Amino acid sequence: MVDFTVVVPTYNGAQRLPQLLGALRSQVNTESIHWEILVVDNNSSDSTKQLIESYQAIWSGWPMLRYTFESQQGAAYARQRGMQDAVSEWVSFVDDDVIPSSDWVSTAYSFRDSQPQLGAYGGQIHPQFESDPPEDFKRIQSFLAIRERGDQPHLYDPENLVLPPSAAWVVCRQAWLDSVPTKPNLSGRVKGSMVQGDDYEPLIYMHLAGWKIWYNPDMHVSHQIPKGRLEPSYLVNLSRGCGLCVYSLRQIMAENLFQQLLLAAKITAGGLKRALMLLLDHQQKVFTDVVLQCQMVFFLSSAASPFYSVKALLKRDSAILP
């Protein structure tokens, strides 16, 4: 019987996976845990499959190492595949560019019974930069899945989209299967799109079903951030993707069409107001400072997110029609 599963969704991760697998293989205080690593190959075109097969040929004991394939591109589909193929009650997701601390598995596993109606939880995600980030980077660091929320456990706030990123979370499998639709609305970053929110979507569905989302400060991972992800063009596009998903996520919690329309108006007005306030506060610097540019793009994209959501829905429906 498997007690705990670490799902690793990966796309062309052959160069990144060895460091992660080494860190997972070196976990401490796991002697009493029957756990496994499940690598979900999300339609990679590199040697990911061959790499895992080479590891499996010499792998023995706990944790077990398994491989599965998901042809539908997008991290949301890879997570769905991992959840379907896992058999343990508790399933964690760890991105292939994340390195967990040596006690991450034992600490994550021990938290599972600490709170009533616990549906999911995430810990601290610390950046490991390849190059220096821009000045005042902390103002936008959450866009890169960095989470450092102090040393006390606390509830997240799904109603305001304050949630842990899937770079390193743990989920109650039954909570997911009972409340999360099998077909995601937000698929995650794919070629030609940086729209985010695919990791928040299942957490919102769990929240609506009565499950609680917690922060566990004792879980630590390092997020490897290459210099390319600190380039202004990447950061601006990432900020745009974070903004464009806002309405799609918030409307999940709307009960009817009237609430959806009211929500759309509030999000558009709120985004425009925040953009105007940023411009008034910083004036010309908004156009020259990369962090301010990212904030401005996020606010404007958030304001546009209701229109983007409708456009995406119409495009999806037209693709389904004969």
PDB file of C-alpha atoms in Angstrom:
ATOM      1  CA  MET A   1       0.000   0.000   0.000  1.00  0.00           C
ATOM      2  CA  VAL A   2       1.281   3.469  -0.936  1.00  0.00           C
ATOM      3  CA  ASP A   3       0.858   6.175   1.721  1.00  0.00           C
ATOM      4  CA  PHE A   4       2.073   9.208  -0.219  1.00  0.00           C
ATOM      5  CA  THR A   5       2.732  10.091  -3.860  1.00  0.00           C
ATOM      6  CA  VAL A   6       5.018  12.802  -5.216  1.00  0.00           C
ATOM      7  CA  VAL A   7       3.779  13.654  -8.717  1.00  0.00           C
ATOM      8  CA  VAL A   8       6.289  15.416 -10.959  1.00  0.00           C
ATOM      9  CA  PRO A   9       4.627  16.929 -14.051  1.00  0.00           C
ATOM     10  CA  THR A  10       7.300  17.603 -16.648  1.00  0.00           C
ATOM     11  CA  TYR A  11       7.634  18.844 -20.201  1.00  0.00           C
ATOM     12  CA  ASN A  12      11.058  18.356 -21.798  1.00  0.00           C
ATOM     13  CA  GLY A  13      12.543  18.036 -18.324  1.00  0.00           C
ATOM     14  CA  ALA A  14      15.394  15.599 -19.035  1.00  0.00           C
ATOM     15  CA  GLN A  15      18.009  18.198 -18.028  1.00  0.00           C
ATOM     16  CA  ARG A  16      16.163  19.262 -14.854  1.00  0.00           C
ATOM     17  CA  LEU A  17      14.882  15.956 -13.510  1.00  0.00           C
ATOM     18  CA  PRO A  18      18.186  14.414 -12.282  1.00  0.00           C
ATOM     19  CA  GLN A  19      18.664  17.088  -9.601  1.00  0.00           C
ATOM     20  CA  LEU A  20      15.070  16.754  -8.418  1.00  0.00           C
ATOM     21  CA  LEU A  21      15.168  12.942  -8.398  1.00  0.00           C
ATOM     22  CA  GLY A  22      18.422  13.073  -6.451  1.00  0.00           C
ATOM     23  CA  ALA A  23      16.837  15.335  -3.841  1.00  0.00           C
ATOM     24  CA  LEU A  24      13.802  13.067  -3.552  1.00  0.00           C
ATOM     25  CA  ARG A  25      15.947   9.953  -3.357  1.00  0.00           C
ATOM     26  CA  SER A  26      17.874  11.547  -0.456  1.00  0.00           C
ATOM     27  CA  GLN A  27      14.846  12.344   1.726  1.00  0.00           C
ATOM     28  CA  VAL A  28      15.275  11.685   5.460  1.00  0.00           C
ATOM     29  CA  ASN A  29      12.867  10.435   8.142  1.00  0.00           C
ATOM     30  CA  THR A  30      10.786   8.509   5.614  1.00  0.00           C
ATOM     31  CA  GLU A  31      11.500   5.004   6.925  1.00  0.00           C
ATOM     32  CA  SER A  32       7.903   4.525   8.062  1.00  0.00           C
ATOM     33  CA  ILE A  33       6.347   6.014   4.911  1.00  0.00           C
ATOM     34  CA  HIS A  34       5.522   3.884   1.885  1.00  0.00           C
ATOM     35  CA  TRP A  35       5.796   6.476  -0.830  1.00  0.00           C
ATOM     36  CA  GLU A  36       6.364   6.795  -4.531  1.00  0.00           C
ATOM     37  CA  ILE A  37       7.507   9.238  -7.198  1.00  0.00           C
ATOM     38  CA  LEU A  38       5.263   9.438 -10.253  1.00  0.00           C
ATOM     39  CA  VAL A  39       6.744  11.306 -13.212  1.00  0.00           C
ATOM     40  CA  VAL A  40       4.047  12.570 -15.598  1.00  0.00           C
ATOM     41  CA  ASP A  41       5.556  13.145 -19.023  1.00  0.00           C
ATOM     42  CA  ASN A  42       3.430  15.895 -20.588  1.00  0.00           C
ATOM     43  CA  ASN A  43       4.093  15.056 -24.238  1.00  0.00           C
ATOM     44  CA  SER A  44       7.830  15.757 -24.095  1.00  0.00           C
ATOM     45  CA  SER A  45       9.913  15.694 -27.264  1.00  0.00           C
ATOM     46  CA  ASP A  46      13.255  15.198 -25.476  1.00  0.00           C
ATOM     47  CA  SER A  47      14.675  12.110 -23.733  1.00  0.00           C
ATOM     48  CA  THR A  48      12.499  12.330 -20.607  1.00  0.00           C
ATOM     49  CA  LYS A  49      11.079   8.809 -21.051  1.00  0.00           C
ATOM     50  CA  GLN A  50      14.480   7.265 -21.674  1.00  0.00           C
ATOM     51  CA  LEU A  51      15.910   9.072 -18.639  1.00  0.00           C
ATOM     52  CA  ILE A  52      13.247   7.677 -16.310  1.00  0.00           C
ATOM     53  CA  GLU A  53      13.670   4.191 -17.769  1.00  0.00           C
ATOM     54  CA  SER A  54      17.407   4.372 -17.060  1.00  0.00           C
ATOM     55  CA  TYR A  55      16.678   5.343 -13.446  1.00  0.00           C
ATOM     56  CA  GLN A  56      14.097   2.567 -13.072  1.00  0.00           C
ATOM     57  CA  ALA A  57      16.643  -0.017 -14.243  1.00  0.00           C
ATOM     58  CA  ILE A  58      18.778   0.629 -11.152  1.00  0.00           C
ATOM     59  CA  TRP A  59      16.067   1.824  -8.743  1.00  0.00           C
ATOM     60  CA  SER A  60      14.948  -0.326  -5.818  1.00  0.00           C
ATOM     61  CA  GLY A  61      13.017  -0.012  -2.568  1.00  0.00           C
ATOM     62  CA  TRP A  62      11.092   3.021  -1.350  1.00  0.00           C
ATOM     63  CA  PRO A  63      10.297   5.404  -2.836  1.00  0.00           C
ATOM     64  CA  MET A  64       9.108   3.553  -5.893  1.00  0.00           C
ATOM     65  CA  LEU A  65       9.625   5.328  -9.209  1.00  0.00           C
ATOM     66  CA  ARG A  66       6.857   5.243 -11.794  1.00  0.00           C
ATOM     67  CA  TYR A  67       6.344   6.871 -15.184  1.00  0.00           C
ATOM     68  CA  THR A  68       3.139   7.819 -16.977  1.00  0.00           C
ATOM     69  CA  PHE A  69       2.377   9.801 -20.133  1.00  0.00           C
ATOM     70  CA  GLU A  70      -0.152  12.571 -20.801  1.00  0.00           C
ATOM     71  CA  SER A  71      -0.514  13.624 -24.430  1.00  0.00           C
ATOM     72  CA  GLN A  72      -2.782  16.648 -23.813  1.00  0.00           C
ATOM     73  CA  GLN A  73      -0.469  19.634 -23.500  1.00  0.00           C
ATOM     74  CA  GLY A  74      -0.761  21.750 -20.370  1.00  0.00           C
ATOM     75  CA  ALA A  75       0.187  21.387 -16.713  1.00  0.00           C
ATOM     76  CA  ALA A  76      -3.475  21.093 -15.683  1.00  0.00           C
ATOM     77  CA  TYR A  77      -3.834  17.951 -17.798  1.00  0.00           C
ATOM     78  CA  ALA A  78      -0.594  16.552 -16.408  1.00  0.00           C
ATOM     79  CA  ARG A  79      -1.869  17.066 -12.860  1.00  0.00           C
ATOM     80  CA  GLN A  80      -5.161  15.382 -13.745  1.00  0.00           C
ATOM     81  CA  ARG A  81      -3.226  12.415 -15.103  1.00  0.00           C
ATOM     82  CA  GLY A  82      -1.122  12.245 -11.958  1.00  0.00           C
ATOM     83  CA  MET A  83      -4.186  12.338  -9.728  1.00  0.00           C
ATOM     84  CA  GLN A  84      -5.899   9.617 -11.743  1.00  0.00           C
ATOM     85  CA  ASP A  85      -2.845   7.332 -11.715  1.00  0.00           C
ATOM     86  CA  ALA A  86      -1.936   7.833  -8.055  1.00  0.00           C
ATOM     87  CA  VAL A  87      -3.361   5.367  -5.524  1.00  0.00           C
ATOM     88  CA  SER A  88      -2.399   7.022  -2.224  1.00  0.00           C
ATOM     89  CA  GLU A  89      -4.747   9.075  -0.063  1.00  0.00           C
ATOM     90  CA  TRP A  90      -2.380  12.064  -0.188  1.00  0.00           C
ATOM     91  CA  VAL A  91      -0.782  13.298  -3.397  1.00  0.00           C
ATOM     92  CA  SER A  92       1.819  16.027  -3.692  1.00  0.00           C
ATOM     93  CA  PHE A  93       2.849  17.921  -6.811  1.00  0.00           C
ATOM     94  CA  VAL A  94       6.411  19.112  -7.287  1.00  0.00           C
ATOM     95  CA  ASP A  95       7.560  20.983 -10.394  1.00  0.00           C
ATOM     96  CA  ASP A  96      10.686  19.753 -12.129  1.00  0.00           C
ATOM     97  CA  ASP A  97      12.517  23.037 -11.424  1.00  0.00           C
ATOM     98  CA  VAL A  98      11.941  22.782  -7.666  1.00  0.00           C
ATOM     99  CA  ILE A  99      14.373  21.236  -5.192  1.00  0.00           C
ATOM    100  CA  PRO A 100      12.785  20.116  -1.893  1.00  0.00           C
ATOM    101  CA  SER A 101      14.628  20.241   1.407  1.00  0.00           C
ATOM    102  CA  SER A 102      15.833  16.883   2.736  1.00  0.00           C
ATOM    103  CA  ASP A 103      12.854  16.559   5.095  1.00  0.00           C
ATOM    104  CA  TRP A 104      10.174  17.844   2.723  1.00  0.00           C
ATOM    105  CA  VAL A 105       8.380  14.527   2.267  1.00  0.00           C
ATOM    106  CA  SER A 106       8.300  13.651   5.981  1.00  0.00           C
ATOM    107  CA  THR A 107       7.225  17.178   6.934  1.00  0.00           C
ATOM    108  CA  ALA A 108       4.549  17.265   4.247  1.00  0.00           C
ATOM    109  CA  TYR A 109       3.234  13.832   5.199  1.00  0.00           C
ATOM    110  CA  SER A 110       3.078  14.618   8.919  1.00  0.00           C
ATOM    111  CA  PHE A 111       0.902  17.718   8.312  1.00  0.00           C
ATOM    112  CA  ARG A 112      -1.889  15.736   6.648  1.00  0.00           C
ATOM    113  CA  ASP A 113      -3.908  15.127   9.833  1.00  0.00           C
ATOM    114  CA  SER A 114      -3.150  18.439  11.530  1.00  0.00           C
ATOM    115  CA  GLN A 115      -6.309  20.339  10.509  1.00  0.00           C
ATOM    116  CA  PRO A 116      -9.994  19.439  10.098  1.00  0.00           C
ATOM    117  CA  GLN A 117     -11.370  19.134   6.555  1.00  0.00           C
ATOM    118  CA  LEU A 118      -7.893  19.613   5.110  1.00  0.00           C
ATOM    119  CA  GLY A 119      -8.056  19.593   1.321  1.00  0.00           C
ATOM    120  CA  ALA A 120      -4.669  20.956   0.270  1.00  0.00           C
ATOM    121  CA  TYR A 121      -1.639  22.758   1.652  1.00  0.00           C
ATOM    122  CA  GLY A 122       1.559  24.366   0.474  1.00  0.00           C
ATOM    123  CA  GLY A 123       4.713  25.516   2.203  1.00  0.00           C
ATOM    124  CA  GLN A 124       7.541  27.939   1.679  1.00  0.00           C
ATOM    125  CA  ILE A 125       8.992  28.326  -1.821  1.00  0.00           C
ATOM    126  CA  HIS A 126      12.315  30.150  -1.796  1.00  0.00           C
ATOM    127  CA  PRO A 127      13.919  31.576  -4.937  1.00  0.00           C
ATOM    128  CA  GLN A 128      17.290  30.436  -6.169  1.00  0.00           C
ATOM    129  CA  PHE A 129      18.204  33.023  -8.788  1.00  0.00           C
ATOM    130  CA  GLU A 130      20.732  32.386 -11.549  1.00  0.00           C
ATOM    131  CA  SER A 131      21.158  36.164 -11.874  1.00  0.00           C
ATOM    132  CA  ASP A 132      20.173  39.131  -9.752  1.00  0.00           C
ATOM    133  CA  PRO A 133      16.474  40.050  -9.931  1.00  0.00           C
ATOM    134  CA  PRO A 134      15.340  43.643 -10.608  1.00  0.00           C
ATOM    135  CA  GLU A 135      15.138  46.132  -7.782  1.00  0.00           C
ATOM    136  CA  ASP A 136      11.925  45.814  -5.736  1.00  0.00           C
ATOM    137  CA  PHE A 137      11.362  42.377  -7.225  1.00  0.00           C
ATOM    138  CA  LYS A 138       9.457  41.237  -4.117  1.00  0.00           C
ATOM    139  CA  ARG A 139       6.504  43.283  -5.333  1.00  0.00           C
ATOM    140  CA  ILE A 140       5.970  40.778  -8.164  1.00  0.00           C
ATOM    141  CA  GLN A 141       7.749  37.673  -6.878  1.00  0.00           C
ATOM    142  CA  SER A 142       4.469  35.806  -6.359  1.00  0.00           C
ATOM    143  CA  PHE A 143       4.104  35.659 -10.158  1.00  0.00           C
ATOM    144  CA  LEU A 144       7.080  33.260 -10.100  1.00  0.00           C
ATOM    145  CA  ALA A 145       5.503  31.011  -7.443  1.00  0.00           C
ATOM    146  CA  ILE A 146       7.651  32.359  -4.599  1.00  0.00           C
ATOM    147  CA  ARG A 147       5.940  31.995  -1.209  1.00  0.00           C
ATOM    148  CA  GLU A 148       7.474  33.121   2.078  1.00  0.00           C
ATOM    149  CA  ARG A 149       4.519  33.797   4.383  1.00  0.00           C
ATOM    150  CA  GLY A 150       6.133  33.571   7.799  1.00  0.00           C
ATOM    151  CA  ASP A 151       6.610  30.816  10.366  1.00  0.00           C
ATOM    152  CA  GLN A 152       3.009  30.262  11.516  1.00  0.00           C
ATOM    153  CA  PRO A 153       0.504  27.897   9.876  1.00  0.00           C
ATOM    154  CA  HIS A 154      -2.613  29.645   8.603  1.00  0.00           C
ATOM    155  CA  LEU A 155      -5.540  29.317   6.262  1.00  0.00           C
ATOM    156  CA  TYR A 156      -5.287  30.644   2.732  1.00  0.00           C
ATOM    157  CA  ASP A 157      -7.994  32.949   1.357  1.00  0.00           C
ATOM    158  CA  PRO A 158      -9.467  31.430  -1.824  1.00  0.00           C
ATOM    159  CA  GLU A 159     -12.200  34.089  -2.028  1.00  0.00           C
ATOM    160  CA  ASN A 160      -9.473  36.645  -2.831  1.00  0.00           C
ATOM    161  CA  LEU A 161      -7.334  34.266  -4.894  1.00  0.00           C
ATOM    162  CA  VAL A 162      -4.713  34.035  -2.140  1.00  0.00           C
ATOM    163  CA  LEU A 163      -3.622  30.432  -2.656  1.00  0.00           C
ATOM    164  CA  PRO A 164      -0.510  28.250  -2.801  1.00  0.00           C
ATOM    165  CA  PRO A 165       1.013  27.562  -6.236  1.00  0.00           C
ATOM    166  CA  SER A 166       1.312  23.996  -7.492  1.00  0.00           C
ATOM    167  CA  ALA A 167       5.114  24.232  -7.645  1.00  0.00           C
ATOM    168  CA  ALA A 168       5.012  22.320  -4.344  1.00  0.00           C
ATOM    169  CA  TRP A 169       1.634  21.399  -2.891  1.00  0.00           C
ATOM    170  CA  VAL A 170      -0.054  18.469  -1.194  1.00  0.00           C
ATOM    171  CA  VAL A 171      -3.657  17.496  -1.946  1.00  0.00           C
ATOM    172  CA  CYS A 172      -6.142  15.081  -0.412  1.00  0.00           C
ATOM    173  CA  ARG A 173      -6.868  12.828  -3.382  1.00  0.00           C
ATOM    174  CA  GLN A 174     -10.483  12.195  -2.356  1.00  0.00           C
ATOM    175  CA  ALA A 175     -11.138  15.937  -2.039  1.00  0.00           C
ATOM    176  CA  TRP A 176      -9.854  16.408  -5.585  1.00  0.00           C
ATOM    177  CA  LEU A 177     -11.788  13.495  -7.085  1.00  0.00           C
ATOM    178  CA  ASP A 178     -15.016  14.533  -5.370  1.00  0.00           C
ATOM    179  CA  SER A 179     -14.953  18.225  -6.291  1.00  0.00           C
ATOM    180  CA  VAL A 180     -12.626  19.023  -9.222  1.00  0.00           C
ATOM    181  CA  PRO A 181     -13.957  18.669 -12.806  1.00  0.00           C
ATOM    182  CA  THR A 182     -11.934  16.311 -14.967  1.00  0.00           C
ATOM    183  CA  LYS A 183     -11.783  18.867 -17.787  1.00  0.00           C
ATOM    184  CA  PRO A 184      -9.997  22.059 -16.680  1.00  0.00           C
ATOM    185  CA  ASN A 185     -11.018  25.463 -17.947  1.00  0.00           C
ATOM    186  CA  LEU A 186      -7.450  26.775 -17.618  1.00  0.00           C
ATOM    187  CA  SER A 187      -4.863  24.398 -19.037  1.00  0.00           C
ATOM    188  CA  GLY A 188      -1.692  26.203 -18.003  1.00  0.00           C
ATOM    189  CA  ARG A 189       1.088  27.671 -20.076  1.00  0.00           C
ATOM    190  CA  VAL A 190       1.309  26.119 -23.519  1.00  0.00           C
ATOM    191  CA  LYS A 191       2.988  27.231 -26.708  1.00  0.00           C
ATOM    192  CA  GLY A 192       1.724  30.701 -27.607  1.00  0.00           C
ATOM    193  CA  SER A 193       0.023  31.359 -24.249  1.00  0.00           C
ATOM    194  CA  MET A 194       1.269  32.446 -20.820  1.00  0.00           C
ATOM    195  CA  VAL A 195      -2.166  32.478 -19.163  1.00  0.00           C
ATOM    196  CA  GLN A 196      -1.883  31.221 -15.590  1.00  0.00           C
ATOM    197  CA  GLY A 197      -4.407  30.122 -12.963  1.00  0.00           C
ATOM    198  CA  ASP A 198      -4.484  26.415 -13.803  1.00  0.00           C
ATOM    199  CA  ASP A 199      -3.180  25.509 -10.340  1.00  0.00           C
ATOM    200  CA  TYR A 200      -5.639  27.761  -8.501  1.00  0.00           C
ATOM    201  CA  GLU A 201      -8.659  26.365 -10.356  1.00  0.00           C
ATOM    202  CA  PRO A 202      -8.833  22.952  -8.594  1.00  0.00           C
ATOM    203  CA  LEU A 203      -8.208  24.572  -5.204  1.00  0.00           C
ATOM    204  CA  ILE A 204     -11.196  26.885  -5.718  1.00  0.00           C
ATOM    205  CA  TYR A 205     -13.433  23.924  -6.520  1.00  0.00           C
ATOM    206  CA  MET A 206     -12.236  22.170  -3.360  1.00  0.00           C
ATOM    207  CA  HIS A 207     -12.863  25.336  -1.352  1.00  0.00           C
ATOM    208  CA  LEU A 208     -16.426  25.545  -2.667  1.00  0.00           C
ATOM    209  CA  ALA A 209     -16.960  21.928  -1.606  1.00  0.00           C
ATOM    210  CA  GLY A 210     -15.972  22.810   1.956  1.00  0.00           C
ATOM    211  CA  TRP A 211     -12.323  21.745   1.988  1.00  0.00           C
ATOM    212  CA  LYS A 212      -9.716  23.973   3.644  1.00  0.00           C
ATOM    213  CA  ILE A 213      -6.466  25.207   2.089  1.00  0.00           C
ATOM    214  CA  TRP A 214      -3.573  25.711   4.504  1.00  0.00           C
ATOM    215  CA  TYR A 215      -0.060  27.117   4.651  1.00  0.00           C
ATOM    216  CA  ASN A 216       2.532  24.873   6.339  1.00  0.00           C
ATOM    217  CA  PRO A 217       5.689  26.909   7.060  1.00  0.00           C
ATOM    218  CA  ASP A 218       7.796  23.829   7.841  1.00  0.00           C
ATOM    219  CA  MET A 219       7.800  22.649   4.222  1.00  0.00           C
ATOM    220  CA  HIS A 220      10.687  24.239   2.303  1.00  0.00           C
ATOM    221  CA  VAL A 221      11.675  24.016  -1.356  1.00  0.00           C
ATOM    222  CA  SER A 222      13.990  26.036  -3.581  1.00  0.00           C
ATOM    223  CA  HIS A 223      12.649  27.241  -6.907  1.00  0.00           C
ATOM    224  CA  GLN A 224      15.348  27.342  -9.579  1.00  0.00           C
ATOM    225  CA  ILE A 225      14.888  30.562 -11.560  1.00  0.00           C
ATOM    226  CA  PRO A 226      17.135  30.864 -14.625  1.00  0.00           C
ATOM    227  CA  LYS A 227      18.185  34.275 -15.866  1.00  0.00           C
ATOM    228  CA  GLY A 228      15.826  34.043 -18.836  1.00  0.00           C
ATOM    229  CA  ARG A 229      12.860  34.240 -16.480  1.00  0.00           C
ATOM    230  CA  LEU A 230      14.139  37.550 -15.151  1.00  0.00           C
ATOM    231  CA  GLU A 231      14.303  39.190 -18.562  1.00  0.00           C
ATOM    232  CA  PRO A 232      11.852  42.117 -18.847  1.00  0.00           C
ATOM    233  CA  SER A 233       9.983  40.590 -21.783  1.00  0.00           C
ATOM    234  CA  TYR A 234       9.405  37.322 -19.920  1.00  0.00           C
ATOM    235  CA  LEU A 235       8.307  39.056 -16.724  1.00  0.00           C
ATOM    236  CA  VAL A 236       5.878  41.311 -18.589  1.00  0.00           C
ATOM    237  CA  ASN A 237       4.331  38.373 -20.454  1.00  0.00           C
ATOM    238  CA  LEU A 238       4.109  36.405 -17.212  1.00  0.00           C
ATOM    239  CA  SER A 239       2.367  39.323 -15.488  1.00  0.00           C
ATOM    240  CA  ARG A 240      -0.092  39.537 -18.373  1.00  0.00           C
ATOM    241  CA  GLY A 241      -0.852  35.829 -18.023  1.00  0.00           C
ATOM    242  CA  CYS A 242      -1.442  36.210 -14.299  1.00  0.00           C
ATOM    243  CA  GLY A 243      -3.890  39.044 -14.914  1.00  0.00           C
ATOM    244  CA  LEU A 244      -5.859  37.444 -17.750  1.00  0.00           C
ATOM    245  CA  CYS A 245      -6.957  34.511 -15.592  1.00  0.00           C
ATOM    246  CA  VAL A 246      -8.461  36.604 -12.781  1.00  0.00           C
ATOM    247  CA  TYR A 247     -12.073  36.609 -14.004  1.00  0.00           C
ATOM    248  CA  SER A 248     -11.977  32.940 -15.057  1.00  0.00           C
ATOM    249  CA  LEU A 249     -11.006  32.016 -11.510  1.00  0.00           C
ATOM    250  CA  ARG A 250     -13.309  34.402  -9.665  1.00  0.00           C
ATOM    251  CA  GLN A 251     -16.381  33.501 -11.721  1.00  0.00           C
ATOM    252  CA  ILE A 252     -16.153  29.879 -10.479  1.00  0.00           C
ATOM    253  CA  MET A 253     -17.462  31.243  -7.173  1.00  0.00           C
ATOM    254  CA  ALA A 254     -20.354  33.166  -8.773  1.00  0.00           C
ATOM    255  CA  GLU A 255     -23.713  31.451  -8.286  1.00  0.00           C
ATOM    256  CA  ASN A 256     -25.623  32.851 -11.258  1.00  0.00           C
ATOM    257  CA  LEU A 257     -25.404  35.038 -14.362  1.00  0.00           C
ATOM    258  CA  PHE A 258     -26.217  38.230 -12.447  1.00  0.00           C
ATOM    259  CA  GLN A 259     -23.329  37.617 -10.057  1.00  0.00           C
ATOM    260  CA  GLN A 260     -21.038  36.886 -13.006  1.00  0.00           C
ATOM    261  CA  LEU A 261     -21.952  40.170 -14.696  1.00  0.00           C
ATOM    262  CA  LEU A 262     -21.529  42.112 -11.459  1.00  0.00           C
ATOM    263  CA  LEU A 263     -18.202  40.417 -10.863  1.00  0.00           C
ATOM    264  CA  ALA A 264     -17.025  41.277 -14.386  1.00  0.00           C
ATOM    265  CA  ALA A 265     -17.862  44.941 -13.822  1.00  0.00           C
ATOM    266  CA  LYS A 266     -16.094  45.016 -10.451  1.00  0.00           C
ATOM    267  CA  ILE A 267     -12.950  43.323 -11.783  1.00  0.00           C
ATOM    268  CA  THR A 268     -12.736  45.654 -14.788  1.00  0.00           C
ATOM    269  CA  ALA A 269     -13.324  48.786 -12.705  1.00  0.00           C
ATOM    270  CA  GLY A 270     -10.951  47.613  -9.975  1.00  0.00           C
ATOM    271  CA  GLY A 271      -8.151  46.801 -12.402  1.00  0.00           C
ATOM    272  CA  LEU A 272      -8.458  50.159 -14.158  1.00  0.00           C
ATOM    273  CA  LYS A 273      -8.518  51.990 -10.825  1.00  0.00           C
ATOM    274  CA  ARG A 274      -5.381  50.254  -9.610  1.00  0.00           C
ATOM    275  CA  ALA A 275      -3.626  50.969 -12.909  1.00  0.00           C
ATOM    276  CA  LEU A 276      -4.560  54.656 -12.657  1.00  0.00           C
ATOM    277  CA  MET A 277      -3.362  54.869  -9.054  1.00  0.00           C
ATOM    278  CA  LEU A 278      -0.049  53.264 -10.012  1.00  0.00           C
ATOM    279  CA  LEU A 279       0.376  55.789 -12.827  1.00  0.00           C
ATOM    280  CA  LEU A 280      -0.438  58.726 -10.540  1.00  0.00           C
ATOM    281  CA  ASP A 281       1.956  57.472  -7.855  1.00  0.00           C
ATOM    282  CA  HIS A 282       4.912  56.770 -10.141  1.00  0.00           C
ATOM    283  CA  GLN A 283       4.199  58.743 -13.343  1.00  0.00           C
ATOM    284  CA  GLN A 284       6.879  58.316 -16.039  1.00  0.00           C
ATOM    285  CA  LYS A 285       8.723  55.674 -14.022  1.00  0.00           C
ATOM    286  CA  VAL A 286       5.932  53.220 -14.867  1.00  0.00           C
ATOM    287  CA  PHE A 287       7.292  53.120 -18.429  1.00  0.00           C
ATOM    288  CA  THR A 288      10.949  52.571 -17.502  1.00  0.00           C
ATOM    289  CA  ASP A 289      10.934  50.414 -14.357  1.00  0.00           C
ATOM    290  CA  VAL A 290      10.355  46.705 -15.140  1.00  0.00           C
ATOM    291  CA  VAL A 291       8.638  45.918 -11.820  1.00  0.00           C
ATOM    292  CA  LEU A 292       6.215  48.811 -12.248  1.00  0.00           C
ATOM    293  CA  GLN A 293       5.636  47.779 -15.848  1.00  0.00           C
ATOM    294  CA  CYS A 294       4.723  44.290 -14.645  1.00  0.00           C
ATOM    295  CA  GLN A 295       2.320  45.677 -12.074  1.00  0.00           C
ATOM    296  CA  MET A 296       0.690  47.934 -14.667  1.00  0.00           C
ATOM    297  CA  VAL A 297       0.337  45.061 -17.145  1.00  0.00           C
ATOM    298  CA  PHE A 298      -1.146  42.864 -14.422  1.00  0.00           C
ATOM    299  CA  PHE A 299      -3.731  45.487 -13.443  1.00  0.00           C
ATOM    300  CA  LEU A 300      -4.736  46.172 -17.050  1.00  0.00           C
ATOM    301  CA  SER A 301      -4.851  42.450 -17.906  1.00  0.00           C
ATOM    302  CA  SER A 302      -6.975  41.808 -14.841  1.00  0.00           C
ATOM    303  CA  ALA A 303      -9.351  44.554 -16.030  1.00  0.00           C
ATOM    304  CA  ALA A 304      -9.502  42.870 -19.442  1.00  0.00           C
ATOM    305  CA  SER A 305      -9.887  39.348 -18.046  1.00  0.00           C
ATOM    306  CA  PRO A 306     -13.721  39.201 -18.347  1.00  0.00           C
ATOM    307  CA  PHE A 307     -13.425  39.970 -22.059  1.00  0.00           C
ATOM    308  CA  TYR A 308     -10.591  37.483 -22.470  1.00  0.00           C
ATOM    309  CA  SER A 309     -12.668  34.807 -20.725  1.00  0.00           C
ATOM    310  CA  VAL A 310     -15.601  35.328 -23.096  1.00  0.00           C
ATOM    311  CA  LYS A 311     -13.292  35.291 -26.120  1.00  0.00           C
ATOM    312  CA  ALA A 312     -11.629  32.062 -24.950  1.00  0.00           C
ATOM    313  CA  LEU A 313     -15.037  30.450 -24.351  1.00  0.00           C
ATOM    314  CA  LEU A 314     -16.279  31.390 -27.824  1.00  0.00           C
ATOM    315  CA  LYS A 315     -13.083  30.083 -29.385  1.00  0.00           C
ATOM    316  CA  ARG A 316     -13.377  26.799 -27.494  1.00  0.00           C
ATOM    317  CA  ASP A 317     -17.043  26.374 -28.422  1.00  0.00           C
ATOM    318  CA  SER A 318     -16.359  27.098 -32.112  1.00  0.00           C
ATOM    319  CA  ALA A 319     -13.645  24.441 -32.095  1.00  0.00           C
ATOM    320  CA  ILE A 320     -16.146  21.878 -30.750  1.00  0.00           C
ATOM    321  CA  LEU A 321     -18.903  22.667 -33.262  1.00  0.00           C
ATOM    322  CA  PRO A 322     -18.828  20.694 -36.549  1.00  0.00           C
TER     323      PRO A 322
END
